[in-house]
Amino acid sequence: MKGLMNTLLIKSGNPGQISLAERRRFLRFGFKVTGVILGGSVLSLVPTQKPRCELLGASVVGTYPYQPHYAMIIYKDRCIDCERCIEACTQTNSVPAYGYRNTILSRKKKGIAASKMIREFLPVLCNQCNRPPCVRVCPTKATYKDKENGIVMVNESLCIGCKACMTSCPYYARYYNRETQAVDKCDFCYRKRLQHGETNTACAEACPANVVIFGDLSDQKSDLYKLLHKPDQTIQVLRPGAGTMPNVFYLPG
């Protein structure tokens, strides 16, 4: 999956530029684009309060479509590529050796000294979009967005293996499970943990570097809510031009 880095992280001759199509898409939603990182137009910065509120899927601060409204923060500068998150996910969700529910992309970039190259890592998983293209293209409605918590789920008994959802996902976050003969993906550990009373995902719990923060975006007392609503907080999302309104947010630091 690390080979997808160059595909997912769109390269640009000028890392400060984003495509006209993506810029128009952002302006259509009222977002202010202030910059990009990782050499392309994948992560867009939205630092002001009103655009951030819109980015998080709320028309009014603190008002969100689902109760609970599960979301995740990933600190993009903390990942050390130990893959503990992948191991925990694989074990918890019985992911086969050829499959994946989360992955870590990597690339080399120039360090402070121009002659020195350093490697950076970016954890990627299903973004549990508010506007999921996978749901729109599924011919049998096997992929659906849970009406209570907003998690994008897969009903294996309805999946016919057409893989249309895999093709439509802008994050390459799905795979076909040959054992179940159905597409599989991250569900924030809902079936294995959350619905059994757990309050955290396996990946967040296993990470030694505190890269992942999981929580309820509708709970104003949660750490996740407080972090995302800091007035000076810079929030970034993957592939903003896709217009998916994801519930996985990348923060610096």
PDB file of C-alpha atoms in Angstrom:
ATOM      1  CA  MET A   1       0.000   0.000   0.000  1.00  0.00           C
ATOM      2  CA  LYS A   2       2.929   2.368   0.480  1.00  0.00           C
ATOM      3  CA  GLY A   3       3.248   2.431  -3.293  1.00  0.00           C
ATOM      4  CA  LEU A   4       0.028   4.425  -3.392  1.00  0.00           C
ATOM      5  CA  MET A   5       1.750   7.452  -1.885  1.00  0.00           C
ATOM      6  CA  ASN A   6       2.491   9.022  -5.251  1.00  0.00           C
ATOM      7  CA  THR A   7      -1.077   8.386  -6.371  1.00  0.00           C
ATOM      8  CA  LEU A   8      -2.847   9.619  -3.258  1.00  0.00           C
ATOM      9  CA  LEU A   9      -0.498  12.508  -2.604  1.00  0.00           C
ATOM     10  CA  ILE A  10      -0.808  14.294  -5.920  1.00  0.00           C
ATOM     11  CA  LYS A  11       2.505  15.778  -6.992  1.00  0.00           C
ATOM     12  CA  SER A  12       2.779  19.342  -8.193  1.00  0.00           C
ATOM     13  CA  GLY A  13       5.623  21.399  -9.567  1.00  0.00           C
ATOM     14  CA  ASN A  14       4.714  24.068  -7.036  1.00  0.00           C
ATOM     15  CA  PRO A  15       3.570  22.660  -3.681  1.00  0.00           C
ATOM     16  CA  GLY A  16       1.774  25.943  -2.984  1.00  0.00           C
ATOM     17  CA  GLN A  17      -0.597  25.415  -5.897  1.00  0.00           C
ATOM     18  CA  ILE A  18      -3.813  23.419  -6.062  1.00  0.00           C
ATOM     19  CA  SER A  19      -5.806  22.620  -9.169  1.00  0.00           C
ATOM     20  CA  LEU A  20      -8.442  25.051 -10.396  1.00  0.00           C
ATOM     21  CA  ALA A  21     -11.110  22.366 -10.066  1.00  0.00           C
ATOM     22  CA  GLU A  22     -10.251  21.773  -6.409  1.00  0.00           C
ATOM     23  CA  ARG A  23     -10.113  25.500  -5.699  1.00  0.00           C
ATOM     24  CA  ARG A  24     -13.563  25.987  -7.210  1.00  0.00           C
ATOM     25  CA  ARG A  25     -14.905  23.040  -5.233  1.00  0.00           C
ATOM     26  CA  PHE A  26     -13.626  24.564  -2.005  1.00  0.00           C
ATOM     27  CA  LEU A  27     -15.047  27.985  -2.792  1.00  0.00           C
ATOM     28  CA  ARG A  28     -18.397  26.400  -3.572  1.00  0.00           C
ATOM     29  CA  PHE A  29     -18.536  25.114   0.008  1.00  0.00           C
ATOM     30  CA  GLY A  30     -17.325  28.394   1.441  1.00  0.00           C
ATOM     31  CA  PHE A  31     -13.900  27.123   2.485  1.00  0.00           C
ATOM     32  CA  LYS A  32     -10.834  29.293   2.442  1.00  0.00           C
ATOM     33  CA  VAL A  33      -7.845  27.460   1.021  1.00  0.00           C
ATOM     34  CA  THR A  34      -4.675  28.707   2.667  1.00  0.00           C
ATOM     35  CA  GLY A  35      -2.094  26.143   1.666  1.00  0.00           C
ATOM     36  CA  VAL A  36      -1.152  22.584   0.919  1.00  0.00           C
ATOM     37  CA  ILE A  37       1.518  20.176   2.120  1.00  0.00           C
ATOM     38  CA  LEU A  38       3.187  16.932   1.113  1.00  0.00           C
ATOM     39  CA  GLY A  39       4.034  18.238  -2.333  1.00  0.00           C
ATOM     40  CA  GLY A  40       0.517  18.378  -3.717  1.00  0.00           C
ATOM     41  CA  SER A  41      -3.129  19.179  -3.328  1.00  0.00           C
ATOM     42  CA  VAL A  42      -4.144  16.433  -0.936  1.00  0.00           C
ATOM     43  CA  LEU A  43      -4.265  18.243   2.400  1.00  0.00           C
ATOM     44  CA  SER A  44      -5.941  21.636   2.462  1.00  0.00           C
ATOM     45  CA  LEU A  45      -5.640  24.013   5.384  1.00  0.00           C
ATOM     46  CA  VAL A  46      -8.837  25.472   6.828  1.00  0.00           C
ATOM     47  CA  PRO A  47      -7.833  27.544   9.868  1.00  0.00           C
ATOM     48  CA  THR A  48     -10.779  29.908  10.438  1.00  0.00           C
ATOM     49  CA  GLN A  49     -13.744  29.151  12.695  1.00  0.00           C
ATOM     50  CA  LYS A  50     -16.670  29.389  10.256  1.00  0.00           C
ATOM     51  CA  PRO A  51     -15.081  27.374   7.418  1.00  0.00           C
ATOM     52  CA  ARG A  52     -13.901  24.803   9.960  1.00  0.00           C
ATOM     53  CA  CYS A  53     -17.452  24.449  11.250  1.00  0.00           C
ATOM     54  CA  GLU A  54     -18.615  23.779   7.689  1.00  0.00           C
ATOM     55  CA  LEU A  55     -15.728  21.379   7.099  1.00  0.00           C
ATOM     56  CA  LEU A  56     -16.730  19.371  10.153  1.00  0.00           C
ATOM     57  CA  GLY A  57     -20.240  18.920   8.759  1.00  0.00           C
ATOM     58  CA  ALA A  58     -22.085  21.376  10.998  1.00  0.00           C
ATOM     59  CA  SER A  59     -24.206  24.387  10.067  1.00  0.00           C
ATOM     60  CA  VAL A  60     -23.818  25.716  13.629  1.00  0.00           C
ATOM     61  CA  VAL A  61     -20.844  25.106  15.914  1.00  0.00           C
ATOM     62  CA  GLY A  62     -21.570  22.086  18.086  1.00  0.00           C
ATOM     63  CA  THR A  63     -24.447  20.830  15.909  1.00  0.00           C
ATOM     64  CA  TYR A  64     -23.695  17.660  13.967  1.00  0.00           C
ATOM     65  CA  PRO A  65     -25.817  15.259  11.892  1.00  0.00           C
ATOM     66  CA  TYR A  66     -25.363  12.190  14.098  1.00  0.00           C
ATOM     67  CA  GLN A  67     -25.606  11.338  17.790  1.00  0.00           C
ATOM     68  CA  PRO A  68     -22.946  10.182  18.420  1.00  0.00           C
ATOM     69  CA  HIS A  69     -20.990  11.623  15.499  1.00  0.00           C
ATOM     70  CA  TYR A  70     -17.799   9.554  15.453  1.00  0.00           C
ATOM     71  CA  ALA A  71     -14.674  11.135  14.012  1.00  0.00           C
ATOM     72  CA  MET A  72     -10.901  10.823  14.174  1.00  0.00           C
ATOM     73  CA  ILE A  73      -7.883  13.087  14.403  1.00  0.00           C
ATOM     74  CA  ILE A  74      -4.516  12.018  13.008  1.00  0.00           C
ATOM     75  CA  TYR A  75      -1.429  14.007  13.980  1.00  0.00           C
ATOM     76  CA  LYS A  76       0.402  13.901  10.682  1.00  0.00           C
ATOM     77  CA  ASP A  77       3.852  14.715  12.091  1.00  0.00           C
ATOM     78  CA  ARG A  78       3.915  12.057  14.821  1.00  0.00           C
ATOM     79  CA  CYS A  79       3.756   8.788  12.887  1.00  0.00           C
ATOM     80  CA  ILE A  80       6.939   6.706  13.207  1.00  0.00           C
ATOM     81  CA  ASP A  81       5.776   3.858  10.942  1.00  0.00           C
ATOM     82  CA  CYS A  82       5.859   1.243  13.702  1.00  0.00           C
ATOM     83  CA  GLU A  83       2.674  -0.285  12.220  1.00  0.00           C
ATOM     84  CA  ARG A  84       1.211  -1.058  15.651  1.00  0.00           C
ATOM     85  CA  CYS A  85      -2.058   0.422  14.395  1.00  0.00           C
ATOM     86  CA  ILE A  86      -2.110  -1.966  11.444  1.00  0.00           C
ATOM     87  CA  GLU A  87      -1.315  -4.949  13.652  1.00  0.00           C
ATOM     88  CA  ALA A  88      -4.061  -4.033  16.128  1.00  0.00           C
ATOM     89  CA  CYS A  89      -6.592  -3.499  13.363  1.00  0.00           C
ATOM     90  CA  THR A  90      -5.696  -6.763  11.663  1.00  0.00           C
ATOM     91  CA  GLN A  91      -6.050  -8.754  14.861  1.00  0.00           C
ATOM     92  CA  THR A  92      -9.220  -7.035  16.061  1.00  0.00           C
ATOM     93  CA  ASN A  93     -11.075  -7.197  12.762  1.00  0.00           C
ATOM     94  CA  SER A  94      -9.707 -10.516  11.428  1.00  0.00           C
ATOM     95  CA  VAL A  95      -8.194  -8.888   8.355  1.00  0.00           C
ATOM     96  CA  PRO A  96      -6.576 -11.452   5.996  1.00  0.00           C
ATOM     97  CA  ALA A  97      -2.900 -11.164   5.068  1.00  0.00           C
ATOM     98  CA  TYR A  98      -3.694  -9.737   1.636  1.00  0.00           C
ATOM     99  CA  GLY A  99      -6.235  -7.222   2.987  1.00  0.00           C
ATOM    100  CA  TYR A 100      -6.092  -3.953   4.884  1.00  0.00           C
ATOM    101  CA  ARG A 101      -8.379  -1.586   6.748  1.00  0.00           C
ATOM    102  CA  ASN A 102      -5.704   0.989   7.403  1.00  0.00           C
ATOM    103  CA  THR A 103      -2.302   1.662   5.945  1.00  0.00           C
ATOM    104  CA  ILE A 104       0.669   3.994   6.274  1.00  0.00           C
ATOM    105  CA  LEU A 105       1.865   5.845   3.207  1.00  0.00           C
ATOM    106  CA  SER A 106       5.442   7.074   3.059  1.00  0.00           C
ATOM    107  CA  ARG A 107       7.617   9.314   0.967  1.00  0.00           C
ATOM    108  CA  LYS A 108      11.008  10.958   1.083  1.00  0.00           C
ATOM    109  CA  LYS A 109      11.446  14.710   1.217  1.00  0.00           C
ATOM    110  CA  LYS A 110      14.287  17.140   1.687  1.00  0.00           C
ATOM    111  CA  GLY A 111      15.199  17.892   5.265  1.00  0.00           C
ATOM    112  CA  ILE A 112      16.389  21.173   6.748  1.00  0.00           C
ATOM    113  CA  ALA A 113      19.728  20.539   5.093  1.00  0.00           C
ATOM    114  CA  ALA A 114      19.062  20.418   1.356  1.00  0.00           C
ATOM    115  CA  SER A 115      21.442  17.499   0.935  1.00  0.00           C
ATOM    116  CA  LYS A 116      19.642  15.347   3.520  1.00  0.00           C
ATOM    117  CA  MET A 117      16.525  13.346   2.707  1.00  0.00           C
ATOM    118  CA  ILE A 118      14.059  12.398   5.429  1.00  0.00           C
ATOM    119  CA  ARG A 119      11.058  10.079   5.322  1.00  0.00           C
ATOM    120  CA  GLU A 120       7.579  11.129   6.378  1.00  0.00           C
ATOM    121  CA  PHE A 121       4.585   8.902   7.061  1.00  0.00           C
ATOM    122  CA  LEU A 122       0.855   9.375   6.638  1.00  0.00           C
ATOM    123  CA  PRO A 123      -1.720   6.981   8.154  1.00  0.00           C
ATOM    124  CA  VAL A 124      -4.752   6.523   5.891  1.00  0.00           C
ATOM    125  CA  LEU A 125      -8.052   4.715   6.424  1.00  0.00           C
ATOM    126  CA  CYS A 126     -11.712   5.054   5.467  1.00  0.00           C
ATOM    127  CA  ASN A 127     -12.667   8.681   6.057  1.00  0.00           C
ATOM    128  CA  GLN A 128     -16.298   7.887   7.008  1.00  0.00           C
ATOM    129  CA  CYS A 129     -17.423  10.646   4.657  1.00  0.00           C
ATOM    130  CA  ASN A 130     -20.557  12.714   5.140  1.00  0.00           C
ATOM    131  CA  ARG A 131     -20.946  12.558   1.362  1.00  0.00           C
ATOM    132  CA  PRO A 132     -19.591   9.065   0.609  1.00  0.00           C
ATOM    133  CA  PRO A 133     -19.238   8.273  -3.108  1.00  0.00           C
ATOM    134  CA  CYS A 134     -19.103   4.563  -2.263  1.00  0.00           C
ATOM    135  CA  VAL A 135     -22.683   4.684  -0.982  1.00  0.00           C
ATOM    136  CA  ARG A 136     -23.906   6.452  -4.105  1.00  0.00           C
ATOM    137  CA  VAL A 137     -22.441   3.902  -6.519  1.00  0.00           C
ATOM    138  CA  CYS A 138     -23.355   0.668  -4.695  1.00  0.00           C
ATOM    139  CA  PRO A 139     -26.051  -1.080  -6.801  1.00  0.00           C
ATOM    140  CA  THR A 140     -27.368  -3.233  -3.940  1.00  0.00           C
ATOM    141  CA  LYS A 141     -27.094  -0.713  -1.081  1.00  0.00           C
ATOM    142  CA  ALA A 142     -24.638  -3.055   0.625  1.00  0.00           C
ATOM    143  CA  THR A 143     -22.593   0.012   1.483  1.00  0.00           C
ATOM    144  CA  TYR A 144     -24.566   2.456   3.580  1.00  0.00           C
ATOM    145  CA  LYS A 145     -24.124   5.233   6.102  1.00  0.00           C
ATOM    146  CA  ASP A 146     -25.447   4.338   9.533  1.00  0.00           C
ATOM    147  CA  LYS A 147     -28.353   6.638  10.360  1.00  0.00           C
ATOM    148  CA  GLU A 148     -27.440   6.914  14.037  1.00  0.00           C
ATOM    149  CA  ASN A 149     -23.659   7.378  14.119  1.00  0.00           C
ATOM    150  CA  GLY A 150     -22.715   8.186  10.517  1.00  0.00           C
ATOM    151  CA  ILE A 151     -20.195   5.362  10.134  1.00  0.00           C
ATOM    152  CA  VAL A 152     -20.033   4.009   6.587  1.00  0.00           C
ATOM    153  CA  MET A 153     -20.780   0.300   6.880  1.00  0.00           C
ATOM    154  CA  VAL A 154     -20.839  -2.761   4.596  1.00  0.00           C
ATOM    155  CA  ASN A 155     -23.587  -5.383   4.709  1.00  0.00           C
ATOM    156  CA  GLU A 156     -21.696  -8.474   3.549  1.00  0.00           C
ATOM    157  CA  SER A 157     -24.893 -10.371   2.769  1.00  0.00           C
ATOM    158  CA  LEU A 158     -25.899  -7.727   0.207  1.00  0.00           C
ATOM    159  CA  CYS A 159     -22.460  -7.225  -1.369  1.00  0.00           C
ATOM    160  CA  ILE A 160     -22.155  -8.812  -4.829  1.00  0.00           C
ATOM    161  CA  GLY A 161     -18.452  -8.093  -5.207  1.00  0.00           C
ATOM    162  CA  CYS A 162     -18.810  -5.684  -8.127  1.00  0.00           C
ATOM    163  CA  LYS A 163     -16.123  -3.452  -6.530  1.00  0.00           C
ATOM    164  CA  ALA A 164     -17.779  -0.254  -7.712  1.00  0.00           C
ATOM    165  CA  CYS A 165     -17.295   1.166  -4.217  1.00  0.00           C
ATOM    166  CA  MET A 166     -13.582   0.380  -4.338  1.00  0.00           C
ATOM    167  CA  THR A 167     -13.228   2.255  -7.606  1.00  0.00           C
ATOM    168  CA  SER A 168     -15.122   5.284  -6.332  1.00  0.00           C
ATOM    169  CA  CYS A 169     -13.223   5.655  -3.046  1.00  0.00           C
ATOM    170  CA  PRO A 170     -10.773   8.590  -3.319  1.00  0.00           C
ATOM    171  CA  TYR A 171      -8.742   7.208  -0.405  1.00  0.00           C
ATOM    172  CA  TYR A 172      -8.175   3.649  -1.678  1.00  0.00           C
ATOM    173  CA  ALA A 173      -9.551   2.486   1.666  1.00  0.00           C
ATOM    174  CA  ARG A 174     -11.365  -0.711   0.615  1.00  0.00           C
ATOM    175  CA  TYR A 175     -10.355  -4.222  -0.365  1.00  0.00           C
ATOM    176  CA  TYR A 176     -12.154  -7.373  -1.501  1.00  0.00           C
ATOM    177  CA  ASN A 177     -12.217 -10.143   1.095  1.00  0.00           C
ATOM    178  CA  ARG A 178     -12.033 -13.453  -0.751  1.00  0.00           C
ATOM    179  CA  GLU A 179     -13.141 -15.430   2.288  1.00  0.00           C
ATOM    180  CA  THR A 180     -16.380 -13.514   2.826  1.00  0.00           C
ATOM    181  CA  GLN A 181     -16.723 -12.662  -0.877  1.00  0.00           C
ATOM    182  CA  ALA A 182     -17.500  -9.098   0.045  1.00  0.00           C
ATOM    183  CA  VAL A 183     -15.748  -5.753   0.204  1.00  0.00           C
ATOM    184  CA  ASP A 184     -14.310  -4.830   3.601  1.00  0.00           C
ATOM    185  CA  LYS A 185     -13.173  -1.544   5.122  1.00  0.00           C
ATOM    186  CA  CYS A 186     -12.616   0.313   8.373  1.00  0.00           C
ATOM    187  CA  ASP A 187     -15.769   0.836  10.433  1.00  0.00           C
ATOM    188  CA  PHE A 188     -14.050   2.591  13.356  1.00  0.00           C
ATOM    189  CA  CYS A 189     -14.131  -0.833  15.061  1.00  0.00           C
ATOM    190  CA  TYR A 190     -17.884  -0.458  15.471  1.00  0.00           C
ATOM    191  CA  ARG A 191     -18.816  -4.123  15.151  1.00  0.00           C
ATOM    192  CA  LYS A 192     -15.888  -5.437  17.181  1.00  0.00           C
ATOM    193  CA  ARG A 193     -15.556  -2.771  19.867  1.00  0.00           C
ATOM    194  CA  LEU A 194     -17.928   0.207  19.939  1.00  0.00           C
ATOM    195  CA  GLN A 195     -21.197  -1.710  19.912  1.00  0.00           C
ATOM    196  CA  HIS A 196     -19.833  -3.841  22.753  1.00  0.00           C
ATOM    197  CA  GLY A 197     -19.208  -0.878  25.022  1.00  0.00           C
ATOM    198  CA  GLU A 198     -15.636   0.041  24.072  1.00  0.00           C
ATOM    199  CA  THR A 199     -14.991   3.748  23.551  1.00  0.00           C
ATOM    200  CA  ASN A 200     -11.839   3.657  21.433  1.00  0.00           C
ATOM    201  CA  THR A 201     -10.653   2.116  18.187  1.00  0.00           C
ATOM    202  CA  ALA A 202      -7.963  -0.560  18.142  1.00  0.00           C
ATOM    203  CA  CYS A 203      -5.568   1.632  16.161  1.00  0.00           C
ATOM    204  CA  ALA A 204      -5.886   4.597  18.521  1.00  0.00           C
ATOM    205  CA  GLU A 205      -5.415   2.407  21.577  1.00  0.00           C
ATOM    206  CA  ALA A 206      -2.341   0.653  20.159  1.00  0.00           C
ATOM    207  CA  CYS A 207      -0.431   3.699  18.889  1.00  0.00           C
ATOM    208  CA  PRO A 208       2.622   4.424  21.105  1.00  0.00           C
ATOM    209  CA  ALA A 209       3.091   7.916  19.661  1.00  0.00           C
ATOM    210  CA  ASN A 210      -0.475   9.148  20.260  1.00  0.00           C
ATOM    211  CA  VAL A 211      -0.947   9.768  16.561  1.00  0.00           C
ATOM    212  CA  VAL A 212      -4.652   8.878  16.569  1.00  0.00           C
ATOM    213  CA  ILE A 213      -7.414  10.531  18.598  1.00  0.00           C
ATOM    214  CA  PHE A 214     -10.892   8.998  18.303  1.00  0.00           C
ATOM    215  CA  GLY A 215     -14.089  10.404  19.726  1.00  0.00           C
ATOM    216  CA  ASP A 216     -17.565  11.859  19.419  1.00  0.00           C
ATOM    217  CA  LEU A 217     -17.696  15.120  17.491  1.00  0.00           C
ATOM    218  CA  SER A 218     -21.129  15.904  18.936  1.00  0.00           C
ATOM    219  CA  ASP A 219     -19.812  15.741  22.515  1.00  0.00           C
ATOM    220  CA  GLN A 220     -18.492  19.183  23.410  1.00  0.00           C
ATOM    221  CA  LYS A 221     -16.677  17.720  26.424  1.00  0.00           C
ATOM    222  CA  SER A 222     -14.657  15.239  24.354  1.00  0.00           C
ATOM    223  CA  ASP A 223     -10.974  15.790  23.612  1.00  0.00           C
ATOM    224  CA  LEU A 224     -11.694  15.399  19.912  1.00  0.00           C
ATOM    225  CA  TYR A 225     -14.297  18.170  19.931  1.00  0.00           C
ATOM    226  CA  LYS A 226     -12.064  20.527  21.905  1.00  0.00           C
ATOM    227  CA  LEU A 227      -9.061  19.949  19.644  1.00  0.00           C
ATOM    228  CA  LEU A 228     -11.026  20.530  16.454  1.00  0.00           C
ATOM    229  CA  HIS A 229     -12.712  23.672  17.764  1.00  0.00           C
ATOM    230  CA  LYS A 230      -9.662  25.551  18.993  1.00  0.00           C
ATOM    231  CA  PRO A 231      -9.903  29.040  17.436  1.00  0.00           C
ATOM    232  CA  ASP A 232      -6.358  28.885  16.079  1.00  0.00           C
ATOM    233  CA  GLN A 233      -6.382  25.203  15.114  1.00  0.00           C
ATOM    234  CA  THR A 234      -5.279  24.267  11.605  1.00  0.00           C
ATOM    235  CA  ILE A 235      -7.314  21.382  10.210  1.00  0.00           C
ATOM    236  CA  GLN A 236      -6.420  19.408   7.105  1.00  0.00           C
ATOM    237  CA  VAL A 237      -8.321  16.788   5.151  1.00  0.00           C
ATOM    238  CA  LEU A 238      -7.315  14.288   2.500  1.00  0.00           C
ATOM    239  CA  ARG A 239      -8.257  15.043  -1.087  1.00  0.00           C
ATOM    240  CA  PRO A 240     -10.491  18.034  -0.406  1.00  0.00           C
ATOM    241  CA  GLY A 241     -11.364  18.307  -4.092  1.00  0.00           C
ATOM    242  CA  ALA A 242     -13.396  15.113  -3.861  1.00  0.00           C
ATOM    243  CA  GLY A 243     -16.066  16.979  -1.894  1.00  0.00           C
ATOM    244  CA  THR A 244     -16.668  14.015   0.427  1.00  0.00           C
ATOM    245  CA  MET A 245     -16.691  15.978   3.717  1.00  0.00           C
ATOM    246  CA  PRO A 246     -14.608  13.381   5.609  1.00  0.00           C
ATOM    247  CA  ASN A 247     -14.682  12.664   9.329  1.00  0.00           C
ATOM    248  CA  VAL A 248     -10.937  11.984   9.559  1.00  0.00           C
ATOM    249  CA  PHE A 249      -8.957  15.157  10.177  1.00  0.00           C
ATOM    250  CA  TYR A 250      -5.207  15.757  10.073  1.00  0.00           C
ATOM    251  CA  LEU A 251      -3.560  18.149  12.518  1.00  0.00           C
ATOM    252  CA  PRO A 252       0.049  19.360  12.702  1.00  0.00           C
ATOM    253  CA  GLY A 253       2.261  18.476  15.626  1.00  0.00           C
TER     254      GLY A 253
END
